Short mmCIF file of C-alpha atoms and ligand atoms in Angstrom, two decimals:
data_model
loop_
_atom_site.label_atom_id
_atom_site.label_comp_id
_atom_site.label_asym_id
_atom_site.label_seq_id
_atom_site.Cartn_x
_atom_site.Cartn_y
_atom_site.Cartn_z
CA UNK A 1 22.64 9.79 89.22
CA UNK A 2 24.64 6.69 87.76
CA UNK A 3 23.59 7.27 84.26
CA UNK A 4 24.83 6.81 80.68
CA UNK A 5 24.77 8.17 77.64
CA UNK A 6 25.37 6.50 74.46
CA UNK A 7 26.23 7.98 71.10
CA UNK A 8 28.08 7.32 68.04
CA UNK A 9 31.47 9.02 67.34
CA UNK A 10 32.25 8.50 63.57
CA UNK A 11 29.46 8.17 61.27
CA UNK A 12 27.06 6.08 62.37
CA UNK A 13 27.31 1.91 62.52
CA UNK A 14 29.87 1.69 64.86
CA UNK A 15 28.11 -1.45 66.53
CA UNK A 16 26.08 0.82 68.83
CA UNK A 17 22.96 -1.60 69.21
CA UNK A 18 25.32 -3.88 70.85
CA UNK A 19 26.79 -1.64 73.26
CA UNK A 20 23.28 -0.42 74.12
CA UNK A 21 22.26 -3.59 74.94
CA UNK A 22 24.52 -4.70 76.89
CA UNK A 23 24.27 -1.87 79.16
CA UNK A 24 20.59 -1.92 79.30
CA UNK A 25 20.50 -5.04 80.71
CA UNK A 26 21.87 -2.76 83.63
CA UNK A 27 20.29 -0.13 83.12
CA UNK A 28 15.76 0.19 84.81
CA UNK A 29 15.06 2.76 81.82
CA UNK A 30 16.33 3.26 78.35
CA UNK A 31 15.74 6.71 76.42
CA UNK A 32 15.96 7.68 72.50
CA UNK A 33 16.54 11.22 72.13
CA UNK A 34 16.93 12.45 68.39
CA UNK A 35 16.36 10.95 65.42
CA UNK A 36 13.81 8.41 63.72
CA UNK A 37 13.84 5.75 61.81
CA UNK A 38 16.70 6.65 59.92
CA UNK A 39 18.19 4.60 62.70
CA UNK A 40 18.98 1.34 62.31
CA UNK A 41 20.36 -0.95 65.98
CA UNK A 42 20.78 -4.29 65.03
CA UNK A 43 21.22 -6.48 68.54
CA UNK A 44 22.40 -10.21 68.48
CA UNK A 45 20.54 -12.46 71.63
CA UNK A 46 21.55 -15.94 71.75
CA UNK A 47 20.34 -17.33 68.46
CA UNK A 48 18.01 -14.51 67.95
CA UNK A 49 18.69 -11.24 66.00
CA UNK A 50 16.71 -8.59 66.70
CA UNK A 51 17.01 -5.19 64.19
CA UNK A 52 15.39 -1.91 65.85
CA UNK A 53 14.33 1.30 64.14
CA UNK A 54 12.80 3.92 66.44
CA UNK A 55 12.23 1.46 69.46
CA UNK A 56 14.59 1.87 72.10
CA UNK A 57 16.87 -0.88 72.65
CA UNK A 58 15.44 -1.72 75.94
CA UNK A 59 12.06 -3.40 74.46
CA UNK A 60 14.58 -6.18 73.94
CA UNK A 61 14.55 -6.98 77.84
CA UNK A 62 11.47 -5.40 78.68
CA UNK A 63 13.05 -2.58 80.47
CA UNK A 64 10.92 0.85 80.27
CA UNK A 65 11.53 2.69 76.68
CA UNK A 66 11.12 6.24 76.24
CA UNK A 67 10.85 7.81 72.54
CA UNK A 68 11.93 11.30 74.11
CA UNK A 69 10.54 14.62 72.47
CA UNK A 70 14.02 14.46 70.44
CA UNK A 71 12.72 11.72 68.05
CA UNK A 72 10.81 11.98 65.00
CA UNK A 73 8.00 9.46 64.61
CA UNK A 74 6.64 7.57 61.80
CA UNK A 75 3.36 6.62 63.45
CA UNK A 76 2.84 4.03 60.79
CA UNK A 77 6.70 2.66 60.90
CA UNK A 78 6.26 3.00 64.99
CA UNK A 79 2.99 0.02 64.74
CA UNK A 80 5.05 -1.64 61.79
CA UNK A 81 8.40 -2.27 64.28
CA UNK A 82 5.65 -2.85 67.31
CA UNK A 83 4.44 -5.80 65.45
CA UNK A 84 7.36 -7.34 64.19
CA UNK A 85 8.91 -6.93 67.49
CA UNK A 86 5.67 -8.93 68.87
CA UNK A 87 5.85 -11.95 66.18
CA UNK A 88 9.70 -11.99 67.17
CA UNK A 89 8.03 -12.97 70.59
CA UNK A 90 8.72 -8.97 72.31
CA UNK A 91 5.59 -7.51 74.02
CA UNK A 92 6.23 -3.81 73.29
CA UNK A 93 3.08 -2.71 75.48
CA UNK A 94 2.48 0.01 76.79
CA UNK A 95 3.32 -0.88 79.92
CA UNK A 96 7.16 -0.64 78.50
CA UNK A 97 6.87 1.94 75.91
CA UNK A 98 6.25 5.76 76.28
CA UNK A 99 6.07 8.02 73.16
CA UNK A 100 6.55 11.34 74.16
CA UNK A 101 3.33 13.94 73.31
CA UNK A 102 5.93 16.53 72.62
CA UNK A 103 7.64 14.31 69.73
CA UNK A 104 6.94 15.38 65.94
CA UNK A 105 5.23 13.39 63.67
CA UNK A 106 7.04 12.02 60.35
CA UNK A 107 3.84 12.27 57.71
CA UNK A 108 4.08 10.57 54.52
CA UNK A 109 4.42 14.07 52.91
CA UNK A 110 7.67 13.63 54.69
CA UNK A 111 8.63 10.85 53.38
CA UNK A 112 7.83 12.29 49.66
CA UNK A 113 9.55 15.10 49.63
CA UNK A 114 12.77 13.84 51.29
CA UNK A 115 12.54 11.59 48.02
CA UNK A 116 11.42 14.19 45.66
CA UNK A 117 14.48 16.35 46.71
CA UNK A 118 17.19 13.76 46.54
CA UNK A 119 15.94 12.87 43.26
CA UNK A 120 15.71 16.62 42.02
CA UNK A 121 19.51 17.84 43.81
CA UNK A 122 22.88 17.53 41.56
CA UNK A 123 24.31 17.20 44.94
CA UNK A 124 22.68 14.56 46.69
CA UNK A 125 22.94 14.10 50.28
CA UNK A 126 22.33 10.34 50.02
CA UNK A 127 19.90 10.63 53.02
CA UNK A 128 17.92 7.64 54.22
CA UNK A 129 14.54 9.11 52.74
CA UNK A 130 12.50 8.56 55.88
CA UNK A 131 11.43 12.12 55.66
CA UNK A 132 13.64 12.57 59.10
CA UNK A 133 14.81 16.32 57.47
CA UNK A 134 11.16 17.34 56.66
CA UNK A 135 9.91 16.84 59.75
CA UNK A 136 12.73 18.18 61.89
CA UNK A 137 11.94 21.45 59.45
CA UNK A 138 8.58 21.18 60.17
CA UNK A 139 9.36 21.47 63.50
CA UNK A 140 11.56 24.53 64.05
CA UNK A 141 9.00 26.19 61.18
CA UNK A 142 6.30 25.59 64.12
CA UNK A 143 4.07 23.67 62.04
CA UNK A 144 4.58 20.40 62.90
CA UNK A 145 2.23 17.60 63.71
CA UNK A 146 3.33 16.38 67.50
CA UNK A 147 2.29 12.78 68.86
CA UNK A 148 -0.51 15.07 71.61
CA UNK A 149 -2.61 16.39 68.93
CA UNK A 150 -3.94 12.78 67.98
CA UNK A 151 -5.32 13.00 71.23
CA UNK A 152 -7.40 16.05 70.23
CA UNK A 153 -8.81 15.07 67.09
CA UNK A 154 -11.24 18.57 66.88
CA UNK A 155 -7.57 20.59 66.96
CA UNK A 156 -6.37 18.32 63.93
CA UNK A 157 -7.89 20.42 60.83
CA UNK A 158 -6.64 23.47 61.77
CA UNK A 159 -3.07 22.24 62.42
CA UNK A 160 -3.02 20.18 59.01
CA UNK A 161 -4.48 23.31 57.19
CA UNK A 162 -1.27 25.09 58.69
CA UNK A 163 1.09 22.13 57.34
CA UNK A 164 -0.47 21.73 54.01
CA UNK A 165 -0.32 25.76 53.13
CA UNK A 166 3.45 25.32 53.43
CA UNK A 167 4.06 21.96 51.93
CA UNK A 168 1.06 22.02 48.59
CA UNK A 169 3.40 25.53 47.36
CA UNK A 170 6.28 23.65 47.68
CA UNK A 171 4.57 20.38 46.13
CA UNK A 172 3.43 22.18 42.99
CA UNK A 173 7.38 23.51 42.90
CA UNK A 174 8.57 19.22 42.21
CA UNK A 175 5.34 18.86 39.99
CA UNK A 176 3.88 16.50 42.35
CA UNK A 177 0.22 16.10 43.75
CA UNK A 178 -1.48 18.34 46.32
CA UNK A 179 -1.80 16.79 49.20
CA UNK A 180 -5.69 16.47 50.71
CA UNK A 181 -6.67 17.44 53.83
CA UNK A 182 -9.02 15.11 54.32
CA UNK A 183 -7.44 12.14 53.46
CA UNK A 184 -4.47 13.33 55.46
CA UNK A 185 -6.98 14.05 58.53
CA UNK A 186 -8.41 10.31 57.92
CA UNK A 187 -5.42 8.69 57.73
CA UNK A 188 -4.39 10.17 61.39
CA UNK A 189 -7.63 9.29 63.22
CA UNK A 190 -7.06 6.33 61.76
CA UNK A 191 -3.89 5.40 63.07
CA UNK A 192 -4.84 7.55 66.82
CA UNK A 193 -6.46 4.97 68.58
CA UNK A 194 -3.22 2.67 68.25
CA UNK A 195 -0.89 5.16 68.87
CA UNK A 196 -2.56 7.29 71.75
CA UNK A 197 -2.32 4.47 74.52
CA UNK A 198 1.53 4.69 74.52
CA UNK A 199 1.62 8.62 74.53
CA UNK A 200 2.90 9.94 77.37
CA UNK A 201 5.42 12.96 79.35
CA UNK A 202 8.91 12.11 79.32
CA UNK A 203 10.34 14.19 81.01
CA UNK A 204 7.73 13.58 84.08
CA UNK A 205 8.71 9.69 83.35
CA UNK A 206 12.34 10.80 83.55
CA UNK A 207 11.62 12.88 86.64
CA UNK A 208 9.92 9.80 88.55
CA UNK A 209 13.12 7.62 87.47
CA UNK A 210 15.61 10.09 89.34
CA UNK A 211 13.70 10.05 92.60
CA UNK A 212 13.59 6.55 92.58
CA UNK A 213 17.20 6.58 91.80
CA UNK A 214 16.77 4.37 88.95
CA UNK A 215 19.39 4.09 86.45
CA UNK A 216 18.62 5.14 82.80
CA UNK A 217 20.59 4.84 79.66
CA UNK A 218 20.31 7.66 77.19
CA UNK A 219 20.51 6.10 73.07
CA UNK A 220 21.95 8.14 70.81
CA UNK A 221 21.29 7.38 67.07
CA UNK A 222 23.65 8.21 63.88
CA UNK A 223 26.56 9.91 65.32
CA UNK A 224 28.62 12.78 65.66
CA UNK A 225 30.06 13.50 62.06
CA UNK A 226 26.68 13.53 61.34
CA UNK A 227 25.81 15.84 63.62
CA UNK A 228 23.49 18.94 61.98
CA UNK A 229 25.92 21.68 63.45
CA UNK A 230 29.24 19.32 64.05
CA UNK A 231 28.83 17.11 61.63
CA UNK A 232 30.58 17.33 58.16
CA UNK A 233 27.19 19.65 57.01
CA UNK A 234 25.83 19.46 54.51
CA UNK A 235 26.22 15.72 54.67
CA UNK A 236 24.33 15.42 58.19
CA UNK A 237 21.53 14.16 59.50
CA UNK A 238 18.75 16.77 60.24
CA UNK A 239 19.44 16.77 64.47
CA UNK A 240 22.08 16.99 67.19
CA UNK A 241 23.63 13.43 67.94
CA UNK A 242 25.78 14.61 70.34
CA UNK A 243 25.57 13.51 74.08
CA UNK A 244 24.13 17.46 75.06
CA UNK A 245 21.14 16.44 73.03
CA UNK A 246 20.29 13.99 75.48
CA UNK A 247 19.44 16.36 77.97
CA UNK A 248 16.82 18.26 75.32
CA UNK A 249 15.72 15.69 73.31
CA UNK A 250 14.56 13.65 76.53
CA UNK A 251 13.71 16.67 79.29
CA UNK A 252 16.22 16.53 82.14
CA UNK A 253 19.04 18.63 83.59
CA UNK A 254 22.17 18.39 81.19
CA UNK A 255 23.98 16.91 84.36
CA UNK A 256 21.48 14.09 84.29
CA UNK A 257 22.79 12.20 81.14
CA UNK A 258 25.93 10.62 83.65
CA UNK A 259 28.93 9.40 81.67
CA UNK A 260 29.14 9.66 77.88
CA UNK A 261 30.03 6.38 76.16
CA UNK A 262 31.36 7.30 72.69
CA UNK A 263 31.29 3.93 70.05
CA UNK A 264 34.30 3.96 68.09
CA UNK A 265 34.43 1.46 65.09
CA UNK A 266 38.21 -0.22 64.86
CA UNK A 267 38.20 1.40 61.38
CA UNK A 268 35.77 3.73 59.46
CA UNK A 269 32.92 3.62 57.59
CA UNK A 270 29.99 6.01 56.00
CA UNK A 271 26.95 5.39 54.22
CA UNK A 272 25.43 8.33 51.78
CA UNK A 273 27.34 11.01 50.47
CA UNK A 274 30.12 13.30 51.64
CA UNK A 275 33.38 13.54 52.22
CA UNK A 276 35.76 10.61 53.81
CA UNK A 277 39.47 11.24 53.97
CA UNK A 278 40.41 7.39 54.78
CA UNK A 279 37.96 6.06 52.49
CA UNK A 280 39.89 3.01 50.44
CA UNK A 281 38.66 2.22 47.01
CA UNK A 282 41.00 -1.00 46.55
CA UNK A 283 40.97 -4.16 47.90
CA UNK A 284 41.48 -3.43 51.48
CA UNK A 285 38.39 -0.95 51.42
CA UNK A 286 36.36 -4.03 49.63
CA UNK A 287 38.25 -6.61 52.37
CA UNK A 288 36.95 -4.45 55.34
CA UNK A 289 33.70 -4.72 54.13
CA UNK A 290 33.10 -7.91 53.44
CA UNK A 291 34.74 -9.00 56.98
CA UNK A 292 32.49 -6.66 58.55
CA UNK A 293 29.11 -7.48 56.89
CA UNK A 294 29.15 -3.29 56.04
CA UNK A 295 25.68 -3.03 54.40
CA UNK A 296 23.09 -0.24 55.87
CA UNK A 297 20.95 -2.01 58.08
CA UNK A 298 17.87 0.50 57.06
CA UNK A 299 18.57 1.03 53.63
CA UNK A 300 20.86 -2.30 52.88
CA UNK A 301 23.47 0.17 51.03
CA UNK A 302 26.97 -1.04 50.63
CA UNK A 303 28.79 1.10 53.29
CA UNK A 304 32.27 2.53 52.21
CA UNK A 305 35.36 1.53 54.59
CA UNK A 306 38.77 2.83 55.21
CA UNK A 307 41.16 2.90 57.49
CA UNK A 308 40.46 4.53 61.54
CA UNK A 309 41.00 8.15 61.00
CA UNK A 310 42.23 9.47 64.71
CA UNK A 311 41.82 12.62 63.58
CA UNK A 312 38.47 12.55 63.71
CA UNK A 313 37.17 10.39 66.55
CA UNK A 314 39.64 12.79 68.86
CA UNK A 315 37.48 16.03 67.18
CA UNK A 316 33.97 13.70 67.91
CA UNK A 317 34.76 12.57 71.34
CA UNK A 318 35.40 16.64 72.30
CA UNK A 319 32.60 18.04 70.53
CA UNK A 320 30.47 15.05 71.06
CA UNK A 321 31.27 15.44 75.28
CA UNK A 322 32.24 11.62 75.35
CA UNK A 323 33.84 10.72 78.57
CA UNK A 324 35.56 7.00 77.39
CA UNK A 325 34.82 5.05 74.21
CA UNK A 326 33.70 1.28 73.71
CA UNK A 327 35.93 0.15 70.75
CA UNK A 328 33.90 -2.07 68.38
CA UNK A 329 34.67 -5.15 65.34
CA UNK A 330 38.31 -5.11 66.63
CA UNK A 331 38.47 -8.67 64.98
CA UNK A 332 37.53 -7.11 61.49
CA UNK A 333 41.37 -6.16 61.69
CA UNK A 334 42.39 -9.56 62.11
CA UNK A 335 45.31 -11.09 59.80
CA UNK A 336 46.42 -7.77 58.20
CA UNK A 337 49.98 -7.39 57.84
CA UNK A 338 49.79 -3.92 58.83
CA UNK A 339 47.06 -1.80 59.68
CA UNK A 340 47.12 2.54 59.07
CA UNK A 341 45.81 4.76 61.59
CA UNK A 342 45.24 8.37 60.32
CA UNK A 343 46.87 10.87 62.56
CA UNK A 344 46.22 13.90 60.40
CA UNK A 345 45.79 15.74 56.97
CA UNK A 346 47.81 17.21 54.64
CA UNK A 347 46.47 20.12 51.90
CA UNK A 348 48.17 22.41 49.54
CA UNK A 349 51.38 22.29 51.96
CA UNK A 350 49.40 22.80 55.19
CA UNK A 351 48.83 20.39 57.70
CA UNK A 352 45.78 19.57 59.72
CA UNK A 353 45.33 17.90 63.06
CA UNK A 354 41.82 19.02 63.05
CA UNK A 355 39.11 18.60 60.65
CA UNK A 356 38.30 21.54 58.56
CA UNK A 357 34.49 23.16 58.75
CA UNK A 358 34.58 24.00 54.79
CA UNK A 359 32.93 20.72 53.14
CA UNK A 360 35.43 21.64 50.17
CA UNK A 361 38.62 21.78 51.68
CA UNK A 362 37.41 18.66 53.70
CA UNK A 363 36.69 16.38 50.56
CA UNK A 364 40.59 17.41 48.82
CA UNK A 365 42.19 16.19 52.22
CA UNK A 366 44.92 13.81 52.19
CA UNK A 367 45.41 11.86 55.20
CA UNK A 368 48.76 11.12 56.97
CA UNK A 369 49.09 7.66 57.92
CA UNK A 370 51.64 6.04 60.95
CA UNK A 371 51.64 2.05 60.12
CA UNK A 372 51.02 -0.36 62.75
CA UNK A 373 51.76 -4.25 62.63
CA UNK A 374 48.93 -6.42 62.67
CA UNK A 375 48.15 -9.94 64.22
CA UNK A 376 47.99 -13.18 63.03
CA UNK A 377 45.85 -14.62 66.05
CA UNK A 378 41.97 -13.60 66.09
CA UNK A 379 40.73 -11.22 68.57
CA UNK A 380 37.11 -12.62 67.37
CA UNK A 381 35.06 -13.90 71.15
CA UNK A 382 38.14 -12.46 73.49
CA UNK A 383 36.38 -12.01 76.81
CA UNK A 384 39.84 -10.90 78.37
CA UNK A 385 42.78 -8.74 77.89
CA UNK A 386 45.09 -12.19 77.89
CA UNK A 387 43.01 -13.15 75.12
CA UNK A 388 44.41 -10.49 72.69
CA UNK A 389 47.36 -10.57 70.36
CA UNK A 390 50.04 -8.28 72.09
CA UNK A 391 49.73 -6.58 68.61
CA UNK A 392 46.33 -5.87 69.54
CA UNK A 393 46.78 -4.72 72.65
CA UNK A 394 49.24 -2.22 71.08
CA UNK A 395 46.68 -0.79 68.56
CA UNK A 396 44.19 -0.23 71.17
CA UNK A 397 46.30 1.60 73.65
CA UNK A 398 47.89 3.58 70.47
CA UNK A 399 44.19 4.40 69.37
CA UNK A 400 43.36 5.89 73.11
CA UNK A 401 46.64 7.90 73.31
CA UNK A 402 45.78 9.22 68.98
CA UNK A 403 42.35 10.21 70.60
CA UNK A 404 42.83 11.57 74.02
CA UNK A 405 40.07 9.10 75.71
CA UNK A 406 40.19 5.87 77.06
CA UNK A 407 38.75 2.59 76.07
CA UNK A 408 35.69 1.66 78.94
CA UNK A 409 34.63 -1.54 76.52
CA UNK A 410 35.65 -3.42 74.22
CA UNK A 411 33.53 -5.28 71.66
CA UNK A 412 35.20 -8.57 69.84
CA UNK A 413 31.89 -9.91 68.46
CA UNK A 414 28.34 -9.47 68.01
CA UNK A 415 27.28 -11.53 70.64
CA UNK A 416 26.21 -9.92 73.83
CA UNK A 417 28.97 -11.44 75.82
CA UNK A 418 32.29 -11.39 73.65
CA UNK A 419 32.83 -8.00 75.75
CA UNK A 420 35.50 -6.75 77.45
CA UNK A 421 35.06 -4.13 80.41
CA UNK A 422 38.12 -2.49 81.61
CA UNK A 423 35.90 0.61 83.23
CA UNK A 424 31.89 0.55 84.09
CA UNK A 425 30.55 3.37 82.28
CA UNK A 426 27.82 2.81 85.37
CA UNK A 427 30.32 3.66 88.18
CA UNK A 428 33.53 4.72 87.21
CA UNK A 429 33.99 7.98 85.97
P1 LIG B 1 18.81 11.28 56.91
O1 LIG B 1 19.10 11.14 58.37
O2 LIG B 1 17.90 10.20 56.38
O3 LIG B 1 18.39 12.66 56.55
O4 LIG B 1 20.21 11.05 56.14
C1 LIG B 1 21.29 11.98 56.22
C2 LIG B 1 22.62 11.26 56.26
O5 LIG B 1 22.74 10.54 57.48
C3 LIG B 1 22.84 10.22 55.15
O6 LIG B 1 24.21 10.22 54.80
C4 LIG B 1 22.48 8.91 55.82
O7 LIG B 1 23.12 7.81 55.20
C5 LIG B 1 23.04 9.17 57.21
N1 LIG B 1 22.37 8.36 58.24
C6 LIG B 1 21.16 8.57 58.80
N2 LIG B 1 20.91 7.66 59.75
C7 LIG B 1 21.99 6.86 59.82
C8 LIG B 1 22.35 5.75 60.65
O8 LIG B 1 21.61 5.33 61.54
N3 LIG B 1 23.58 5.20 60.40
C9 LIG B 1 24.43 5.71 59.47
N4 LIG B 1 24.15 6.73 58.68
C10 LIG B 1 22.94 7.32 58.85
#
């Protein structure tokens, strides 16, 4: 099956929504498979700029959209991005959208105590307070609300009587309100009758798209160093990002998810806590942000920048299973005199060519630098190799041979065409 996979191989924000648009425009199916609304895809059309949350990027062509049983789901946020997506002139029916039954539900109880937590912890995790870790613990604890049981309203007290038990003793513990059942029970048949025509199986949607030999693209969201077990824990997001996920988060054979696409920023940035060996605090950290506009689409946080860190895309792109990268905001690097790549770490004497698992040891890291020249010419809109600075040229080949994995795309703008292929993540492999 000529499929691909998509997912981020820093830290999120490494110009994914872009990537994933311009390969659904080739792709008949597009799939989210972890995550919620944490997620934030923001995809440039023309004049129009289009900023997605939990809907896959394929609403933005009308190609079919699965929410795979991966994804947490805001019911309420889920209308909320249906609408606005409608007024921006999208029909997200469901004709085009499938929620899976299987997905979990992200209750405002979520929401709350993501909130209440964050607010209570000396060490904050900085998360996006969406309630995404809540619900992803409501799942493995079993207790979870899914999308199928607001099809079967008479199942619906028992199941929030379940949910409440656990989260009113752990309510009382932050010295907020109970929540009530009934007004928790009202609120979902409430929202049911919007939500229930788009529930559907997608695995069984999946299934159908491989016997027609259809070709699907599988959306990762975040990205690997925030991965819950490869991520730089406890700093994480609460689910797997990395390409394997696809296969569970969605419901088809692991060797269904075709070739992994990792999205590699030029240089590096984070939002929320943690540590960040390359992070700059000077004026090159505060340069790299302005020139690339690096404010959290969801939560509009300033995001912290510093230099690529090889190190750690070359750890992603193994753990992560990414086959070839698409290298993004190239022209954010434009007219520096010389640009640092981090090719590993140095601690107490030792050196490190690998990222450390102890969140300690990781945040006392000093990076080792190698110094590359920069370009004078702008990369911004190149469509072709001969567009590029040779300088240019000379980082990007020196950033595939730091990393061990080649560059498939290459991003010089947010506009859908300022692309450059050298591989088709489609058909080459
Ligand atoms: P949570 O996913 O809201 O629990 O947040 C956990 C961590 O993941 C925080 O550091 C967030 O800033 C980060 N995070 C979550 N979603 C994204 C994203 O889409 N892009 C970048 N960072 C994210």
């Amino acid at each position: 099956m000529a499929n691909v996979t998509v997912i981020g191989a820093q830290w999120g924000d490494e110009g994914k929504g872009k990537i994933i648009d311009w390969l659904s425009n080739r792709a008949e199916m597009v799939v989210r498979f972890q995550g919620g609304n944490n997620a934030g895809h923001t995809i440039v059309v023309g004049e129009k700029t289009y900023k997605l949350s939990l809907l896959p990027s394929g609403v933005v062509q009308g190609k079919r959209s699965i929410i795979g049983n991966g994804v947490v789901v805001d019911p309420w946020s889920l209308l909320e991005e249906i609408a606005k997506a409608g007024a921006a002139g999208l029909a997200v029916t469901p004709d085009i959208l499938v929620l899976a039954e299987n997905a979990v539900l992200v209750l405002p109880l979520h929401r709350e105590l993501d909130a209440l937590r964050e607010e209570a912890a000396s060490q904050k995790l900085g998360t996006t307070k969406r309630g995404i870790g809540p619900a992803y613990e409501d799942k493995v604890g079993r207790r979870a609300i899914r999308a199928i049981d607001l099809k079967d309203p008479a199942s619906l007290p028992g199941k929030i009587e379940r949910l409440l038990a656990h989260h009113n003793v752990l309510r009382k513990g932050f010295g907020a309100a109970e929540v009530d059942a009934g007004a928790l029970l009202a609120a979902l048949n409430g929202i049911a009758p919007s939500i229930a025509p788009y529930i559907g199986s997608s695995w069984r949607e999946l299934d159908a798209a491989r016997k027609a030999g259809k070709r699907v693209l599988f959306e990762g969201a975040q990205a690997v160093l925030l991965d819950i077990d490869h991520g730089t824990y406890p700093f994480v997001t609460s689910s797997n990002t990395v390409a394997g996920q696809a296969a569970a988060g969605a419901g088809v054979s692991p060797r269904a998810i075709g070739t992994v696409l990792g999205i590699v920023k030029s240089y590096t940035t984070r939002v929320g806590e943690g540590p960040f060996p390359t992070e700059l605090k000077d004026a090159t950290g505060e340069k790299l942000g302005e020139r690339g506009h690096e404010f959290g689409t969801v939560t509009g946080r300033k995001r912290r920048c510093g230099w690529f860190d090889a190190v750690l895309v070359r750890q992603t792109c193994i753990t992560g299973g990414v086959d070839g990268i698409a290298l993004t905001k190239l022209d954010v690097l434009d007219g520096f005199d010389e640009i640092r790549v981090c090719t590993g770490y140095e601690l107490d004497g030792q050196h490190f060519d690998y990222l450390p698992a102890d969140a300690n040891i990781q945040a006392r890291l000093v990076p080792v630098y190698e110094t590359l020249e920069g370009w004078k010419d702008t990369t911004a809109g190149a469509r072709s190799w001969a567009d590029l600075p040779a300088n240019a040229i000379k980082y990007v080949r020196r950033v595939e041979e730091l990393i061990g994995a080649p560059v498939a795309l290459l991003s010089t703008s947010p506009d859908r065409d300022d692309t450059i292929m050298v591989s088709d993540p489609f058909v080459d492999r």
